């Protein structure tokens, strides 16, 4: 046998793609998801590369590897990965996974629990296809961090957790429009390098691998537009579930948004998440509503005779 197959379902959530591996993935055992994530990163990086990167994928694709959950009240466990490594949590990806499970007839409208390496998230699948996820507790760890960004000058932003670590800045001087995407990408990459060189991290040294810029939206009824740089250098086509969660935590900390108030977050391509939060034991629990569409069901073929069987090495 010189080839193997990996069964995937592709979807996009507000424009941001998710490739869910439903069969043919590596065996990571049945320990806690955080341990399985470490095993995946250590032993199966070629698989990650082969599934999401060229020639089968692209920089923007996020992979979701379904796992048997430890907690039997969860419908599935999931490990998210991208073009350069793994994601601890992924909001648009969770919405994509829920749509995929519904497409497969494994779940129906109602409430579902999903295990991730950073905790259990819940998802409500509605009759109209919209999905609301309730994310992990989110919080701002540092307010008003001033950094010097080489080539661009000083920038001030907050550091916050929404399932991943974010640097969030509103006062940056760039218009958030699609024609500016190459410049926004250069700018946010420079911010990320500056954060690393100035040893600015999330709590416990957590790497700030996402940068999120905000501006007003030109669309009536929308509270804000964002541009989100993802760890591998691509920008999020969706408003970013974990990034919107981090934003809610900052708004709450600043007294600008109350529990249950709606925040409409628009992405740089104009897609929208409707967000709100509740407070549980003092923590912000974000709720993010969006919609995903299935756009492919396929078998990835891994042929050992193919020199780029496991993706193009970077
Ligand atoms: O929706 O949380 C998200 C996300 C993270 C990276 C890309 N999308």
Short mmCIF file of C-alpha atoms and ligand atoms in Angstrom, two decimals:
data_model
loop_
_atom_site.label_atom_id
_atom_site.label_comp_id
_atom_site.label_asym_id
_atom_site.label_seq_id
_atom_site.Cartn_x
_atom_site.Cartn_y
_atom_site.Cartn_z
CA UNK A 1 0.00 0.00 0.00
CA UNK A 2 1.70 3.22 -1.09
CA UNK A 3 -1.05 5.69 -0.43
CA UNK A 4 -3.43 6.51 2.37
CA UNK A 5 -6.54 8.62 2.60
CA UNK A 6 -7.66 11.27 5.05
CA UNK A 7 -11.37 12.13 5.00
CA UNK A 8 -12.08 15.84 5.39
CA UNK A 9 -15.01 18.23 5.28
CA UNK A 10 -14.26 21.83 4.37
CA UNK A 11 -16.36 24.74 5.53
CA UNK A 12 -15.99 28.46 5.89
CA UNK A 13 -17.20 30.60 8.77
CA UNK A 14 -17.75 34.18 7.68
CA UNK A 15 -15.14 33.61 4.96
CA UNK A 16 -12.50 31.90 7.15
CA UNK A 17 -11.96 28.26 6.15
CA UNK A 18 -11.88 25.18 8.41
CA UNK A 19 -10.82 21.73 7.19
CA UNK A 20 -12.24 19.15 9.62
CA UNK A 21 -10.50 15.77 9.62
CA UNK A 22 -13.21 13.18 10.26
CA UNK A 23 -11.23 9.98 9.50
CA UNK A 24 -7.65 8.91 8.81
CA UNK A 25 -5.96 11.18 11.38
CA UNK A 26 -3.19 10.01 13.73
CA UNK A 27 -3.91 8.09 16.93
CA UNK A 28 -3.15 10.46 19.83
CA UNK A 29 -4.34 8.15 22.62
CA UNK A 30 -7.13 9.00 25.02
CA UNK A 31 -5.46 11.34 27.53
CA UNK A 32 -6.50 14.94 28.21
CA UNK A 33 -6.79 17.04 25.06
CA UNK A 34 -3.93 19.30 26.20
CA UNK A 35 -1.65 16.21 26.26
CA UNK A 36 -2.91 15.00 22.89
CA UNK A 37 -2.14 18.47 21.48
CA UNK A 38 1.46 18.12 22.69
CA UNK A 39 1.71 14.64 21.12
CA UNK A 40 0.25 15.98 17.86
CA UNK A 41 2.76 18.84 17.77
CA UNK A 42 5.70 16.58 18.63
CA UNK A 43 5.00 13.53 16.49
CA UNK A 44 2.64 14.51 13.68
CA UNK A 45 3.83 17.83 12.32
CA UNK A 46 4.19 16.35 8.83
CA UNK A 47 0.52 15.34 8.94
CA UNK A 48 -0.42 18.91 9.96
CA UNK A 49 1.65 20.31 7.11
CA UNK A 50 0.21 17.85 4.60
CA UNK A 51 -3.40 18.61 5.51
CA UNK A 52 -3.42 22.42 5.60
CA UNK A 53 -0.49 23.66 3.57
CA UNK A 54 0.20 23.69 -0.16
CA UNK A 55 -0.26 21.83 -2.44
CA UNK A 56 -3.50 20.62 -0.79
CA UNK A 57 -4.23 23.76 1.22
CA UNK A 58 -3.03 27.30 1.77
CA UNK A 59 -1.73 29.63 4.49
CA UNK A 60 -5.23 30.61 5.50
CA UNK A 61 -6.63 27.14 6.17
CA UNK A 62 -7.29 26.07 9.78
CA UNK A 63 -7.43 22.33 10.44
CA UNK A 64 -9.64 20.66 13.04
CA UNK A 65 -8.82 17.11 14.09
CA UNK A 66 -11.82 15.43 15.69
CA UNK A 67 -11.04 13.46 18.83
CA UNK A 68 -12.90 11.11 21.13
CA UNK A 69 -13.66 13.37 24.14
CA UNK A 70 -12.56 12.50 27.70
CA UNK A 71 -15.75 14.03 29.08
CA UNK A 72 -18.67 11.86 27.93
CA UNK A 73 -21.01 14.86 28.05
CA UNK A 74 -19.08 16.31 25.08
CA UNK A 75 -20.13 15.45 21.55
CA UNK A 76 -16.51 15.57 20.36
CA UNK A 77 -13.05 16.73 21.24
CA UNK A 78 -11.06 18.82 18.77
CA UNK A 79 -7.49 19.91 18.16
CA UNK A 80 -7.03 22.94 15.92
CA UNK A 81 -3.98 23.54 13.76
CA UNK A 82 -2.82 25.97 11.12
CA UNK A 83 -0.08 26.60 8.57
CA UNK A 84 2.66 26.93 11.21
CA UNK A 85 1.54 24.93 14.26
CA UNK A 86 -1.37 24.47 16.61
CA UNK A 87 -4.07 26.76 17.94
CA UNK A 88 -5.21 26.36 21.54
CA UNK A 89 -8.76 27.32 20.64
CA UNK A 90 -10.46 28.61 17.53
CA UNK A 91 -13.85 30.32 17.46
CA UNK A 92 -14.53 30.27 13.74
CA UNK A 93 -13.17 26.70 13.68
CA UNK A 94 -15.59 25.59 16.41
CA UNK A 95 -18.48 27.02 14.39
CA UNK A 96 -17.11 25.12 11.36
CA UNK A 97 -16.87 21.88 13.37
CA UNK A 98 -20.45 22.23 14.65
CA UNK A 99 -21.70 22.78 11.08
CA UNK A 100 -19.71 19.77 9.95
CA UNK A 101 -21.20 17.53 12.66
CA UNK A 102 -24.68 18.75 11.68
CA UNK A 103 -23.93 18.09 8.01
CA UNK A 104 -22.91 14.53 8.94
CA UNK A 105 -26.15 14.05 10.89
CA UNK A 106 -24.19 13.56 14.13
CA UNK A 107 -25.93 16.46 15.90
CA UNK A 108 -29.22 18.33 15.62
CA UNK A 109 -30.38 21.79 16.71
CA UNK A 110 -29.80 22.19 20.44
CA UNK A 111 -26.94 22.63 22.89
CA UNK A 112 -23.68 20.72 22.48
CA UNK A 113 -20.43 20.56 24.43
CA UNK A 114 -17.03 20.39 22.74
CA UNK A 115 -13.73 19.59 24.44
CA UNK A 116 -10.67 21.64 23.46
CA UNK A 117 -7.13 21.71 24.90
CA UNK A 118 -8.06 24.87 26.89
CA UNK A 119 -11.41 23.67 28.22
CA UNK A 120 -14.95 22.79 27.24
CA UNK A 121 -16.85 25.19 25.01
CA UNK A 122 -20.56 24.94 24.38
CA UNK A 123 -22.31 25.47 21.08
CA UNK A 124 -25.94 26.08 20.32
CA UNK A 125 -26.96 24.97 16.86
CA UNK A 126 -30.12 26.84 15.89
CA UNK A 127 -32.87 25.76 13.53
CA UNK A 128 -31.87 28.51 11.07
CA UNK A 129 -28.27 27.19 10.91
CA UNK A 130 -26.72 29.95 13.01
CA UNK A 131 -24.38 28.76 15.73
CA UNK A 132 -23.60 30.40 19.04
CA UNK A 133 -20.49 29.26 20.87
CA UNK A 134 -19.87 30.02 24.50
CA UNK A 135 -16.12 30.36 24.73
CA UNK A 136 -13.62 29.79 27.55
CA UNK A 137 -13.37 32.54 30.24
CA UNK A 138 -11.67 35.57 28.70
CA UNK A 139 -9.86 38.45 30.35
CA UNK A 140 -7.54 41.40 29.83
CA UNK A 141 -4.19 40.78 31.43
CA UNK A 142 -2.54 44.18 30.72
CA UNK A 143 -4.00 47.54 29.74
CA UNK A 144 -2.27 50.19 27.68
CA UNK A 145 1.02 48.50 26.79
CA UNK A 146 3.21 50.98 24.89
CA UNK A 147 5.64 49.49 22.37
CA UNK A 148 8.03 50.95 19.83
CA UNK A 149 7.44 49.27 16.44
CA UNK A 150 10.52 49.59 14.21
CA UNK A 151 9.64 51.33 10.95
CA UNK A 152 6.23 52.43 12.26
CA UNK A 153 6.71 54.20 15.62
CA UNK A 154 4.94 53.91 18.97
CA UNK A 155 1.77 51.84 19.34
CA UNK A 156 -0.31 51.29 22.47
CA UNK A 157 -2.62 48.33 23.00
CA UNK A 158 -4.01 45.83 25.48
CA UNK A 159 -2.96 42.23 26.04
CA UNK A 160 -5.94 39.90 26.47
CA UNK A 161 -6.86 36.20 26.45
CA UNK A 162 -9.82 34.84 24.50
CA UNK A 163 -8.58 31.25 24.10
CA UNK A 164 -5.43 32.57 22.38
CA UNK A 165 -3.28 35.58 23.34
CA UNK A 166 -3.98 38.87 21.56
CA UNK A 167 -2.48 42.35 21.35
CA UNK A 168 -5.40 44.67 20.63
CA UNK A 169 -4.91 48.22 19.37
CA UNK A 170 -7.41 50.86 18.29
CA UNK A 171 -5.29 53.93 17.83
CA UNK A 172 -2.98 52.89 14.97
CA UNK A 173 -3.65 55.33 12.13
CA UNK A 174 -4.39 52.74 9.42
CA UNK A 175 -7.70 52.62 7.52
CA UNK A 176 -9.16 49.12 7.88
CA UNK A 177 -10.09 48.51 4.25
CA UNK A 178 -9.33 45.53 2.03
CA UNK A 179 -6.98 47.49 -0.25
CA UNK A 180 -4.75 48.06 2.80
CA UNK A 181 -4.39 44.34 3.65
CA UNK A 182 -0.73 44.06 2.51
CA UNK A 183 0.21 47.12 4.63
CA UNK A 184 -1.87 45.93 7.59
CA UNK A 185 -0.12 42.56 7.38
CA UNK A 186 3.33 44.21 7.36
CA UNK A 187 2.35 46.47 10.26
CA UNK A 188 0.90 43.71 12.47
CA UNK A 189 3.86 41.41 11.75
CA UNK A 190 6.13 44.26 12.90
CA UNK A 191 4.01 44.67 16.05
CA UNK A 192 4.36 40.97 16.79
CA UNK A 193 8.12 41.07 16.31
CA UNK A 194 8.30 44.14 18.58
CA UNK A 195 6.28 42.39 21.30
CA UNK A 196 8.63 39.39 21.18
CA UNK A 197 11.80 41.51 21.17
CA UNK A 198 10.48 43.57 24.11
CA UNK A 199 9.58 40.33 25.98
CA UNK A 200 5.90 41.24 26.20
CA UNK A 201 3.82 38.11 26.65
CA UNK A 202 0.51 36.90 27.97
CA UNK A 203 0.33 35.38 31.44
CA UNK A 204 2.88 32.66 32.28
CA UNK A 205 4.98 33.68 29.28
CA UNK A 206 2.20 32.82 26.79
CA UNK A 207 3.27 33.97 23.33
CA UNK A 208 1.12 36.75 21.87
CA UNK A 209 0.67 35.22 18.43
CA UNK A 210 -2.41 37.18 17.30
CA UNK A 211 -2.56 40.95 16.69
CA UNK A 212 -5.92 42.67 16.34
CA UNK A 213 -6.51 46.20 15.05
CA UNK A 214 -9.82 48.02 15.40
CA UNK A 215 -11.58 50.90 13.67
CA UNK A 216 -15.13 52.15 13.32
CA UNK A 217 -17.20 50.37 10.70
CA UNK A 218 -18.81 52.40 7.90
CA UNK A 219 -21.86 50.11 8.16
CA UNK A 220 -24.74 51.34 10.35
CA UNK A 221 -25.47 49.03 13.28
CA UNK A 222 -21.97 47.54 13.36
CA UNK A 223 -19.94 48.43 16.45
CA UNK A 224 -16.44 47.89 15.12
CA UNK A 225 -14.36 46.49 12.26
CA UNK A 226 -11.18 44.52 12.86
CA UNK A 227 -8.10 43.18 11.14
CA UNK A 228 -6.63 40.11 12.80
CA UNK A 229 -3.17 38.75 12.09
CA UNK A 230 -3.03 34.98 12.70
CA UNK A 231 0.09 33.13 13.91
CA UNK A 232 1.21 32.00 10.43
CA UNK A 233 1.02 35.47 8.86
CA UNK A 234 -2.40 35.11 7.20
CA UNK A 235 -5.22 37.45 8.22
CA UNK A 236 -8.51 36.16 9.58
CA UNK A 237 -11.30 36.49 7.03
CA UNK A 238 -13.83 36.14 9.86
CA UNK A 239 -14.03 38.60 12.77
CA UNK A 240 -12.10 35.94 14.79
CA UNK A 241 -13.96 34.16 17.58
CA UNK A 242 -11.14 34.19 20.11
CA UNK A 243 -10.18 37.75 19.08
CA UNK A 244 -13.76 38.97 19.55
CA UNK A 245 -13.75 37.22 22.96
CA UNK A 246 -10.57 39.09 23.92
CA UNK A 247 -12.21 42.34 22.72
CA UNK A 248 -15.31 41.70 24.88
CA UNK A 249 -13.04 41.19 27.91
CA UNK A 250 -11.37 44.58 27.24
CA UNK A 251 -14.70 46.35 26.70
CA UNK A 252 -15.99 44.94 29.98
CA UNK A 253 -12.81 45.90 31.82
CA UNK A 254 -13.17 49.47 30.48
CA UNK A 255 -16.87 49.64 31.53
CA UNK A 256 -17.87 50.07 27.86
CA UNK A 257 -20.05 46.94 27.50
CA UNK A 258 -22.36 45.29 30.02
CA UNK A 259 -23.35 41.63 30.30
CA UNK A 260 -25.94 40.61 27.65
CA UNK A 261 -25.40 43.76 25.54
CA UNK A 262 -24.80 42.94 21.87
CA UNK A 263 -21.52 43.81 20.17
CA UNK A 264 -21.43 43.42 16.38
CA UNK A 265 -17.87 42.78 15.26
CA UNK A 266 -17.14 43.06 11.56
CA UNK A 267 -14.10 41.53 9.84
CA UNK A 268 -11.92 43.25 7.27
CA UNK A 269 -13.94 41.51 4.51
CA UNK A 270 -17.27 42.71 5.96
CA UNK A 271 -18.50 39.49 7.60
CA UNK A 272 -20.02 39.84 11.09
CA UNK A 273 -20.11 37.99 14.40
CA UNK A 274 -22.75 38.97 16.92
CA UNK A 275 -21.18 38.83 20.37
CA UNK A 276 -22.17 39.26 24.01
CA UNK A 277 -21.05 37.89 27.35
CA UNK A 278 -22.19 36.81 30.77
CA UNK A 279 -20.24 36.96 34.00
CA UNK A 280 -19.56 33.72 35.85
CA UNK A 281 -17.56 33.78 39.09
CA UNK A 282 -16.17 37.18 38.07
CA UNK A 283 -15.03 36.01 34.62
CA UNK A 284 -16.24 37.12 31.18
CA UNK A 285 -17.83 34.19 29.33
CA UNK A 286 -18.13 35.29 25.68
CA UNK A 287 -20.92 34.20 23.38
CA UNK A 288 -20.17 34.44 19.66
CA UNK A 289 -22.79 33.87 16.97
CA UNK A 290 -21.95 33.19 13.34
CA UNK A 291 -22.67 30.82 10.53
CA UNK A 292 -20.59 28.33 8.56
CA UNK A 293 -21.21 26.78 5.17
CA UNK A 294 -19.93 23.40 4.01
CA UNK A 295 -18.08 23.73 0.71
CA UNK A 296 -16.35 20.37 0.16
CA UNK A 297 -16.33 16.75 1.25
CA UNK A 298 -13.22 14.97 0.08
CA UNK A 299 -10.47 12.42 0.59
CA UNK A 300 -6.94 13.80 0.78
CA UNK A 301 -4.65 11.26 -0.88
CA UNK A 302 -1.21 10.80 0.67
CA UNK A 303 0.84 9.00 -1.98
CA UNK A 304 4.39 8.17 -0.83
CA UNK A 305 5.64 8.52 -4.42
CA UNK A 306 4.60 12.20 -4.37
CA UNK A 307 7.63 14.33 -3.45
CA UNK A 308 5.24 16.84 -1.84
CA UNK A 309 3.09 14.19 -0.18
CA UNK A 310 3.46 15.88 3.23
CA UNK A 311 3.24 19.42 1.86
CA UNK A 312 5.83 21.84 0.58
CA UNK A 313 8.50 22.24 3.27
CA UNK A 314 8.79 25.84 4.50
O1 LIG B 1 -11.87 32.41 15.15
O2 LIG B 1 -10.72 32.17 17.00
C1 LIG B 1 -10.80 32.27 15.78
C2 LIG B 1 -9.56 32.17 14.97
C3 LIG B 1 -8.28 32.09 15.42
C4 LIG B 1 -7.46 32.03 14.29
C5 LIG B 1 -8.27 32.08 13.18
N1 LIG B 1 -9.55 32.17 13.61
#
